[in-house]
GROMACS .gro file of C-alpha atoms in nm:
model
  365
    1MET     CA    1   0.014  -0.009   0.010
    2TYR     CA    2   0.279   0.235   0.104
    3ARG     CA    3   0.510   0.101  -0.154
    4SER     CA    4   0.497   0.450  -0.394
    5ILE     CA    5   0.535   0.651  -0.072
    6THR     CA    6   0.816   0.486   0.030
    7ARG     CA    7   1.027   0.507  -0.308
    8CYS     CA    8   0.932   0.896  -0.340
    9ALA     CA    9   1.049   0.951   0.022
   10ALA     CA   10   1.370   0.761  -0.018
   11GLY     CA   11   1.547   1.020  -0.279
   12LEU     CA   12   1.475   1.299  -0.003
   13SER     CA   13   1.634   1.104   0.293
   14THR     CA   14   1.943   1.330   0.291
   15LEU     CA   15   1.716   1.626   0.363
   16THR     CA   16   1.692   1.816   0.688
   17LEU     CA   17   1.305   1.836   0.837
   18GLY     CA   18   1.189   2.176   0.917
   19SER     CA   19   0.929   2.234   1.191
   20ALA     CA   20   0.579   2.276   1.036
   21ALA     CA   21   0.396   2.391   1.342
   22PHE     CA   22   0.190   2.636   1.400
   23ALA     CA   23   0.195   2.955   1.641
   24VAL     CA   24  -0.152   2.998   1.797
   25VAL     CA   25  -0.292   3.343   1.695
   26VAL     CA   26  -0.583   3.427   1.909
   27ASP     CA   27  -0.869   3.501   1.667
   28GLY     CA   28  -1.138   3.291   1.769
   29SER     CA   29  -1.093   3.003   1.464
   30ARG     CA   30  -0.899   2.699   1.519
   31VAL     CA   31  -0.748   2.735   1.157
   32ALA     CA   32  -0.376   2.673   1.124
   33ASP     CA   33  -0.331   2.719   1.523
   34GLY     CA   34  -0.184   2.362   1.569
   35TYR     CA   35  -0.416   2.234   1.806
   36GLY     CA   36  -0.470   1.890   1.650
   37GLY     CA   37  -0.749   1.704   1.760
   38ALA     CA   38  -0.985   1.796   1.975
   39VAL     CA   39  -0.950   1.690   2.319
   40ALA     CA   40  -1.359   1.682   2.406
   41VAL     CA   41  -1.626   1.660   2.142
   42GLN     CA   42  -2.032   1.744   2.193
   43HIS     CA   43  -2.240   1.440   2.174
   44VAL     CA   44  -2.572   1.632   2.190
   45SER     CA   45  -2.790   1.874   2.008
   46THR     CA   46  -2.818   2.216   2.175
   47GLY     CA   47  -3.116   2.316   2.397
   48PHE     CA   48  -3.030   2.674   2.372
   49GLY     CA   49  -3.069   2.703   2.014
   50ASP     CA   50  -2.854   2.606   1.677
   51ASN     CA   51  -2.610   2.877   1.607
   52LEU     CA   52  -2.735   3.088   1.879
   53SER     CA   53  -2.550   2.921   2.227
   54GLU     CA   54  -2.412   2.575   2.136
   55LEU     CA   55  -2.055   2.419   2.253
   56ASN     CA   56  -1.892   2.188   1.994
   57ALA     CA   57  -1.562   2.053   2.065
   58GLY     CA   58  -1.246   2.191   2.256
   59PHE     CA   59  -0.909   2.219   2.159
   60MET     CA   60  -0.591   2.302   2.368
   61ARG     CA   61  -0.252   2.383   2.343
   62ILE     CA   62   0.071   2.524   2.568
   63GLU     CA   63   0.301   2.735   2.398
   64ASN     CA   64   0.550   2.988   2.547
   65ASP     CA   65   0.441   2.960   2.931
   66ARG     CA   66   0.029   3.010   2.797
   67LEU     CA   67  -0.242   2.787   2.795
   68TYR     CA   68  -0.458   2.853   2.476
   69LEU     CA   69  -0.815   2.719   2.479
   70MET     CA   70  -1.075   2.679   2.190
   71PHE     CA   71  -1.420   2.605   2.210
   72THR     CA   72  -1.583   2.607   1.876
   73GLY     CA   73  -1.945   2.704   1.868
   74ASN     CA   74  -2.178   2.987   1.926
   75LEU     CA   75  -2.286   3.220   2.229
   76GLU     CA   76  -2.585   3.441   2.187
   77ASN     CA   77  -2.590   3.805   2.290
   78VAL     CA   78  -2.843   3.794   2.588
   79TRP     CA   79  -2.569   3.775   2.867
   80ASN     CA   80  -2.544   3.397   2.791
   81ARG     CA   81  -2.222   3.257   2.902
   82LEU     CA   82  -1.964   3.055   2.842
   83GLU     CA   83  -1.817   2.877   3.185
   84ILE     CA   84  -1.484   2.703   3.234
   85PHE     CA   85  -1.348   2.564   3.530
   86VAL     CA   86  -1.022   2.426   3.563
   87ASP     CA   87  -0.892   2.174   3.823
   88SER     CA   88  -0.481   2.219   3.804
   89THR     CA   89  -0.380   2.212   4.184
   90PRO     CA   90  -0.431   1.984   4.464
   91GLY     CA   91  -0.723   2.092   4.674
   92GLY     CA   92  -1.062   2.271   4.523
   93MET     CA   93  -1.437   2.193   4.604
   94ASN     CA   94  -1.618   1.872   4.467
   95GLU     CA   95  -1.928   2.011   4.632
   96VAL     CA   96  -1.926   2.375   4.607
   97ASN     CA   97  -1.889   2.560   4.911
   98ARG     CA   98  -1.966   2.920   4.826
   99PRO     CA   99  -2.257   3.081   5.032
  100GLY     CA  100  -2.469   3.333   4.832
  101SER     CA  101  -2.331   3.207   4.493
  102VAL     CA  102  -2.584   3.010   4.277
  103TYR     CA  103  -2.344   2.747   4.266
  104ASP     CA  104  -2.349   2.710   4.640
  105ARG     CA  105  -2.371   2.324   4.677
  106PHE     CA  106  -2.354   2.216   4.323
  107THR     CA  107  -2.165   1.879   4.292
  108PHE     CA  108  -1.937   1.827   4.001
  109ASP     CA  109  -1.873   1.433   3.889
  110GLU     CA  110  -1.646   1.245   4.165
  111GLY     CA  111  -1.277   1.342   4.032
  112PHE     CA  112  -1.318   1.703   3.945
  113GLU     CA  113  -1.219   1.971   4.217
  114PRO     CA  114  -1.233   2.327   4.065
  115ASP     CA  115  -0.953   2.568   4.142
  116TYR     CA  116  -1.043   2.837   3.882
  117ILE     CA  117  -1.342   2.944   3.667
  118LEU     CA  118  -1.294   3.140   3.372
  119GLU     CA  119  -1.630   3.293   3.227
  120CYS     CA  120  -1.689   3.441   2.904
  121ILE     CA  121  -2.060   3.631   2.867
  122SER     CA  122  -2.196   3.808   2.554
  123GLY     CA  123  -2.401   4.078   2.597
  124PRO     CA  124  -2.558   4.322   2.350
  125ASP     CA  125  -2.262   4.523   2.193
  126THR     CA  126  -2.011   4.374   2.488
  127PHE     CA  127  -1.835   4.084   2.602
  128VAL     CA  128  -1.737   4.052   2.969
  129PHE     CA  129  -1.404   3.830   3.121
  130TYR     CA  130  -1.399   3.695   3.452
  131TYR     CA  131  -1.119   3.534   3.615
  132THR     CA  132  -1.187   3.363   3.987
  133HIS     CA  133  -0.992   3.176   4.252
  134PHE     CA  134  -1.277   2.913   4.272
  135ASP     CA  135  -1.267   2.909   4.695
  136SER     CA  136  -1.536   2.963   4.931
  137ASP     CA  137  -1.517   3.314   4.948
  138ILE     CA  138  -1.740   3.453   4.680
  139THR     CA  139  -1.620   3.833   4.772
  140SER     CA  140  -1.266   3.786   4.653
  141GLY     CA  141  -1.031   3.603   4.443
  142SER     CA  142  -1.155   3.772   4.097
  143ASP     CA  143  -1.065   4.017   3.839
  144SER     CA  144  -1.350   4.115   3.623
  145TYR     CA  145  -1.248   4.240   3.234
  146ARG     CA  146  -1.562   4.448   3.105
  147ASP     CA  147  -1.648   4.531   2.703
  148VAL     CA  148  -1.346   4.364   2.646
  149PHE     CA  149  -1.407   4.444   2.270
  150ALA     CA  150  -1.459   4.830   2.318
  151GLY     CA  151  -1.855   4.835   2.263
  152GLN     CA  152  -1.799   4.538   1.996
  153GLU     CA  153  -1.953   4.157   2.055
  154GLN     CA  154  -1.699   4.029   1.873
  155GLY     CA  155  -1.313   4.075   1.823
  156ALA     CA  156  -0.955   3.958   1.949
  157VAL     CA  157  -0.771   4.135   2.212
  158GLN     CA  158  -0.489   4.119   2.495
  159THR     CA  159  -0.644   4.237   2.791
  160GLU     CA  160  -0.483   4.528   3.043
  161PRO     CA  161  -0.357   4.336   3.382
  162GLY     CA  162  -0.646   4.276   3.618
  163ALA     CA  163  -0.653   4.483   3.928
  164ASN     CA  164  -0.617   4.229   4.161
  165PHE     CA  165  -0.401   3.930   4.017
  166GLY     CA  166  -0.244   4.126   3.727
  167TYR     CA  167  -0.314   3.886   3.469
  168SER     CA  168  -0.351   3.949   3.116
  169PHE     CA  169  -0.557   3.739   2.888
  170ASP     CA  170  -0.592   3.681   2.519
  171ILE     CA  171  -0.994   3.674   2.445
  172ALA     CA  172  -1.122   3.644   2.096
  173PHE     CA  173  -1.492   3.535   2.016
  174ASP     CA  174  -1.604   3.469   1.642
  175ASN     CA  175  -1.962   3.426   1.633
  176SER     CA  176  -2.024   3.346   1.292
  177ASN     CA  177  -2.033   2.961   1.341
  178THR     CA  178  -2.306   2.817   1.093
  179ALA     CA  179  -2.220   2.428   1.144
  180GLY     CA  180  -2.190   2.181   1.460
  181VAL     CA  181  -2.453   2.023   1.648
  182LEU     CA  182  -2.796   2.092   1.541
  183GLY     CA  183  -3.080   2.235   1.777
  184GLY     CA  184  -3.314   2.034   2.036
  185ASN     CA  185  -3.192   1.683   2.278
  186ALA     CA  186  -3.112   1.470   2.076
  187GLY     CA  187  -2.766   1.264   2.054
  188ALA     CA  188  -2.530   1.448   1.799
  189THR     CA  189  -2.230   1.306   1.599
  190SER     CA  190  -1.882   1.395   1.613
  191GLU     CA  191  -1.867   1.447   1.270
  192LEU     CA  192  -2.134   1.754   1.306
  193ALA     CA  193  -1.952   1.866   1.609
  194LEU     CA  194  -1.643   1.862   1.465
  195SER     CA  195  -1.719   2.050   1.125
  196ALA     CA  196  -1.745   2.394   1.345
  197ILE     CA  197  -1.408   2.593   1.333
  198THR     CA  198  -1.513   2.930   1.510
  199GLY     CA  199  -1.569   3.016   1.877
  200ILE     CA  200  -1.420   3.133   2.194
  201GLU     CA  201  -1.053   3.126   2.238
  202VAL     CA  202  -0.881   3.241   2.526
  203GLY     CA  203  -0.489   3.234   2.631
  204ILE     CA  204  -0.423   3.201   2.983
  205PRO     CA  205  -0.071   3.279   3.134
  206LEU     CA  206  -0.022   2.908   3.295
  207GLU     CA  207   0.094   3.093   3.671
  208ALA     CA  208  -0.285   3.185   3.624
  209ILE     CA  209  -0.404   2.833   3.693
  210GLY     CA  210  -0.113   2.717   3.938
  211ASN     CA  211   0.146   2.660   3.692
  212PRO     CA  212   0.025   2.301   3.664
  213GLU     CA  213   0.272   2.009   3.666
  214GLY     CA  214   0.143   1.730   3.413
  215SER     CA  215  -0.224   1.672   3.310
  216PHE     CA  216  -0.489   1.868   3.489
  217LYS     CA  217  -0.885   1.870   3.419
  218LEU     CA  218  -1.102   2.099   3.253
  219SER     CA  219  -1.525   2.117   3.273
  220VAL     CA  220  -1.673   2.344   3.045
  221MET     CA  221  -2.080   2.450   3.022
  222ILE     CA  222  -2.293   2.711   2.857
  223ASN     CA  223  -2.514   2.874   3.156
  224GLY     CA  224  -2.766   3.131   3.154
  225ALA     CA  225  -2.800   3.495   3.141
  226ASN     CA  226  -2.833   3.496   3.568
  227GLY     CA  227  -2.591   3.191   3.606
  228ASN     CA  228  -2.895   2.953   3.741
  229PHE     CA  229  -3.020   2.776   3.455
  230LEU     CA  230  -2.760   2.522   3.257
  231SER     CA  231  -2.791   2.414   2.894
  232ASN     CA  232  -2.748   2.054   2.771
  233GLN     CA  233  -2.408   2.176   2.605
  234PHE     CA  234  -2.130   2.014   2.860
  235LEU     CA  235  -1.770   1.932   2.764
  236GLY     CA  236  -1.664   1.659   2.867
  237SER     CA  237  -2.024   1.600   2.715
  238LEU     CA  238  -2.393   1.469   2.859
  239GLU     CA  239  -2.526   1.176   2.621
  240GLY     CA  240  -2.789   1.240   2.412
  241PRO     CA  241  -3.097   1.278   2.441
  242GLN     CA  242  -3.060   1.505   2.698
  243ALA     CA  243  -3.260   1.796   2.754
  244ASN     CA  244  -3.139   2.151   2.940
  245LEU     CA  245  -3.073   2.097   3.325
  246GLY     CA  246  -3.197   2.430   3.392
  247SER     CA  247  -3.165   2.489   3.794
  248ASP     CA  248  -3.232   2.151   3.910
  249GLY     CA  249  -3.132   1.924   3.665
  250GLU     CA  250  -3.466   1.859   3.537
  251GLY     CA  251  -3.516   2.165   3.358
  252ASN     CA  252  -3.692   2.407   3.613
  253LEU     CA  253  -3.594   2.768   3.693
  254TYR     CA  254  -3.485   2.829   4.037
  255GLN     CA  255  -3.224   3.106   4.178
  256THR     CA  256  -2.956   2.870   4.252
  257LEU     CA  257  -2.769   2.546   4.083
  258GLY     CA  258  -2.728   2.362   4.448
  259LEU     CA  259  -2.997   2.075   4.343
  260ILE     CA  260  -2.756   1.944   4.098
  261ASP     CA  261  -2.516   1.682   4.098
  262MET     CA  262  -2.358   1.582   3.777
  263ASN     CA  263  -2.311   1.250   3.924
  264ASP     CA  264  -2.675   1.159   3.850
  265PHE     CA  265  -2.580   1.168   3.452
  266GLU     CA  266  -2.405   0.929   3.232
  267GLY     CA  267  -2.028   0.963   3.167
  268GLU     CA  268  -1.826   1.235   3.298
  269GLN     CA  269  -1.855   1.612   3.241
  270PHE     CA  270  -1.512   1.735   3.248
  271PHE     CA  271  -1.208   1.594   3.054
  272THR     CA  272  -0.795   1.564   3.104
  273PHE     CA  273  -0.550   1.761   2.919
  274ASP     CA  274  -0.214   1.624   2.887
  275PRO     CA  275   0.044   1.874   2.814
  276ASP     CA  276   0.309   1.604   2.653
  277ARG     CA  277   0.015   1.472   2.407
  278LEU     CA  278   0.102   1.410   2.054
  279ILE     CA  279  -0.123   1.663   1.894
  280MET     CA  280  -0.071   1.487   1.571
  281ASP     CA  281  -0.122   1.173   1.669
  282VAL     CA  282  -0.431   1.130   1.430
  283ASN     CA  283  -0.529   0.777   1.542
  284ASN     CA  284  -0.446   0.826   1.911
  285ASP     CA  285  -0.236   0.513   1.941
  286GLY     CA  286   0.072   0.724   2.130
  287PHE     CA  287   0.246   0.706   1.783
  288ILE     CA  288   0.304   0.937   1.481
  289GLY     CA  289   0.321   0.691   1.179
  290LEU     CA  290   0.157   0.510   0.907
  291SER     CA  291  -0.178   0.469   1.056
  292ASP     CA  292  -0.216   0.887   1.070
  293LEU     CA  293  -0.018   0.916   0.732
  294ASP     CA  294  -0.325   0.687   0.567
  295LEU     CA  295  -0.644   0.874   0.738
  296ILE     CA  296  -0.472   1.197   0.568
  297LEU     CA  297  -0.406   1.030   0.255
  298ALA     CA  298  -0.767   0.843   0.225
  299ASN     CA  299  -0.968   1.176   0.300
  300TRP     CA  300  -0.722   1.348   0.081
  301ASN     CA  301  -0.866   1.658  -0.106
  302ARG     CA  302  -1.200   1.642   0.060
  303ASN     CA  303  -1.359   1.874   0.304
  304SER     CA  304  -1.421   1.776   0.649
  305LEU     CA  305  -1.764   1.647   0.588
  306PRO     CA  306  -1.800   1.379   0.482
  307ALA     CA  307  -1.422   1.302   0.532
  308ASP     CA  308  -1.319   1.198   0.864
  309PRO     CA  309  -1.287   1.557   1.034
  310ALA     CA  310  -0.991   1.391   1.252
  311ALA     CA  311  -0.755   1.426   0.915
  312ASP     CA  312  -0.836   1.779   0.925
  313LEU     CA  313  -0.510   1.864   1.137
  314ASN     CA  314  -0.518   2.255   1.089
  315GLY     CA  315  -0.911   2.292   1.087
  316ASP     CA  316  -0.950   2.489   0.782
  317GLY     CA  317  -1.204   2.237   0.656
  318TYR     CA  318  -0.996   2.103   0.411
  319ILE     CA  319  -0.785   1.814   0.395
  320GLY     CA  320  -0.442   1.856   0.184
  321LEU     CA  321  -0.082   1.976   0.185
  322GLU     CA  322  -0.064   2.140   0.563
  323ASP     CA  323  -0.221   1.862   0.711
  324LEU     CA  324  -0.001   1.611   0.555
  325ASP     CA  325   0.279   1.850   0.628
  326GLN     CA  326   0.252   1.853   1.001
  327ILE     CA  327   0.189   1.441   0.983
  328LEU     CA  328   0.550   1.445   0.840
  329SER     CA  329   0.683   1.714   1.040
  330ASN     CA  330   0.609   1.506   1.354
  331TRP     CA  331   0.683   1.174   1.214
  332ASN     CA  332   0.822   0.917   1.424
  333ALA     CA  333   0.708   1.102   1.778
  334GLY     CA  334   0.616   0.871   2.003
  335ALA     CA  335   0.683   0.481   2.092
  336TYR     CA  336   0.589   0.254   1.880
  337THR     CA  337   0.622  -0.176   1.897
  338GLY     CA  338   0.432  -0.301   1.607
  339PRO     CA  339   0.534  -0.374   1.271
  340GLY     CA  340   0.582  -0.057   0.990
  341ILE     CA  341   0.763   0.130   0.747
  342ALA     CA  342   0.982   0.391   0.846
  343ILE     CA  343   0.983   0.686   0.617
  344PRO     CA  344   1.267   0.917   0.580
  345GLU     CA  345   1.236   1.246   0.728
  346PRO     CA  346   1.199   1.487   0.416
  347VAL     CA  347   1.090   1.838   0.409
  348ALA     CA  348   0.738   1.794   0.398
  349GLY     CA  349   0.672   2.084   0.144
  350LEU     CA  350   0.986   1.915  -0.073
  351PHE     CA  351   0.846   1.572  -0.025
  352PHE     CA  352   0.504   1.648  -0.170
  353LEU     CA  353   0.652   1.876  -0.459
  354LEU     CA  354   0.867   1.536  -0.582
  355GLY     CA  355   0.663   1.318  -0.485
  356LEU     CA  356   0.363   1.394  -0.633
  357PRO     CA  357   0.330   1.174  -0.919
  358CYS     CA  358   0.347   0.901  -0.670
  359LEU     CA  359   0.141   1.039  -0.410
  360THR     CA  360  -0.122   1.085  -0.690
  361ARG     CA  361  -0.096   0.696  -0.800
  362ARG     CA  362  -0.110   0.606  -0.412
  363LEU     CA  363  -0.472   0.786  -0.421
  364LYS     CA  364  -0.597   0.617  -0.724
  365HIS     CA  365  -0.541   0.280  -0.594
   0.00000   0.00000   0.00000
C-alpha cells in the first residue's frame, strides 16, 4: 500500500526536516493554530438554539508558558455565558461551598475539584470576561475584564492586567459559526460537532492556573444570563437525548444550581488535558506514523465532511498539504512497538513537490 510513498521519500532521505508547527493566533478560529485533534467533543444537540448557544468541541495547546483554549460554537448575546472550570492544583471543591453564590451546593462529577473559573459572557454590543479563584470566599479572588472588545460583541484583544492578580489574557470571539450540532435534545455525531471551526478562544498565563505540572482537568458548560439555568451543552459531553439541565437537572428554573449533582448523569462532564500529548497523533495510538498518514491520504482533497474530521489537522475545513505537512514534520514521534515501514524524514513541502506523481498513484488505488 505504501510502496509508492516510500519510493518517493527515499530520494529525499538526506534532507533536514523543518518544523511545520503553527503558532497560535488568538482570533476565534482554530484554523492553522496547530491544536491538532479535539480534546473533547459534543454528543448532544443544543437546547439553547442552533447556532445561538452551542458548544461543539474543545482544543488545547500550551505554548510559551500560556495555555490556549479554543471552544468552537456560538454564544447568544443575551448575557449567556461560557463557563470554564479548571482543576489544576491540589484541593478545590467537588461539592461547592460558596454561600451566596448560585453554585453553592452544586456538585461536580467525582474526581473533579475545580480551583479556578473563567467566564465569557456575551451581551448586546459587549463581551465580559471574569477570572476567579474558585474558593469558598465569594467576595474576593476575582478580576473582571468588562467590554473587552470596546463596544463590540466580537473581536480579538489582549487585556490589560487585572486589578487584583495582574494577569493579562488573550481573548477572541468569532460568533459566525453555522456548522456544528443542531438544535434540540437528541444525540449528535462527532462529525457534526467537529465541523465547526470558530467560537471562543482564550490565552491564559500558566501562572494564572497554578503552573500545573503534568495533566489537569477542565469542565466547560453554557449557562444562562443569570448563571442559574444550565443548558445541555457540556464538555466533557452529556449523552443524548438530554434536555437542558436548568436549575435542578430537570429543566426547572430556581435561583440556585445547588440542586444539581453531575454524578446523576451518564459519563463524566469533565476531561483531562495532557500537555505532553502528541497533537498530530490522528488515531490516538501514541505514535505518529503510517496509520496517521493513511487517514490523511484516504481523505485527500475533501472537505471535512463527509471525510473524517480527525484528518483535518489544521482545522481549515479542508484536508490537503498543510495536514500532510504536520504529519511528516512530527514523523516517528512517540513509542511504537508494532510492525511498520520507516519513511525517511524529508522536508514536507519538498516531499510533496517531488513525490506528487507517486502520491497521485497511491490515491488512485
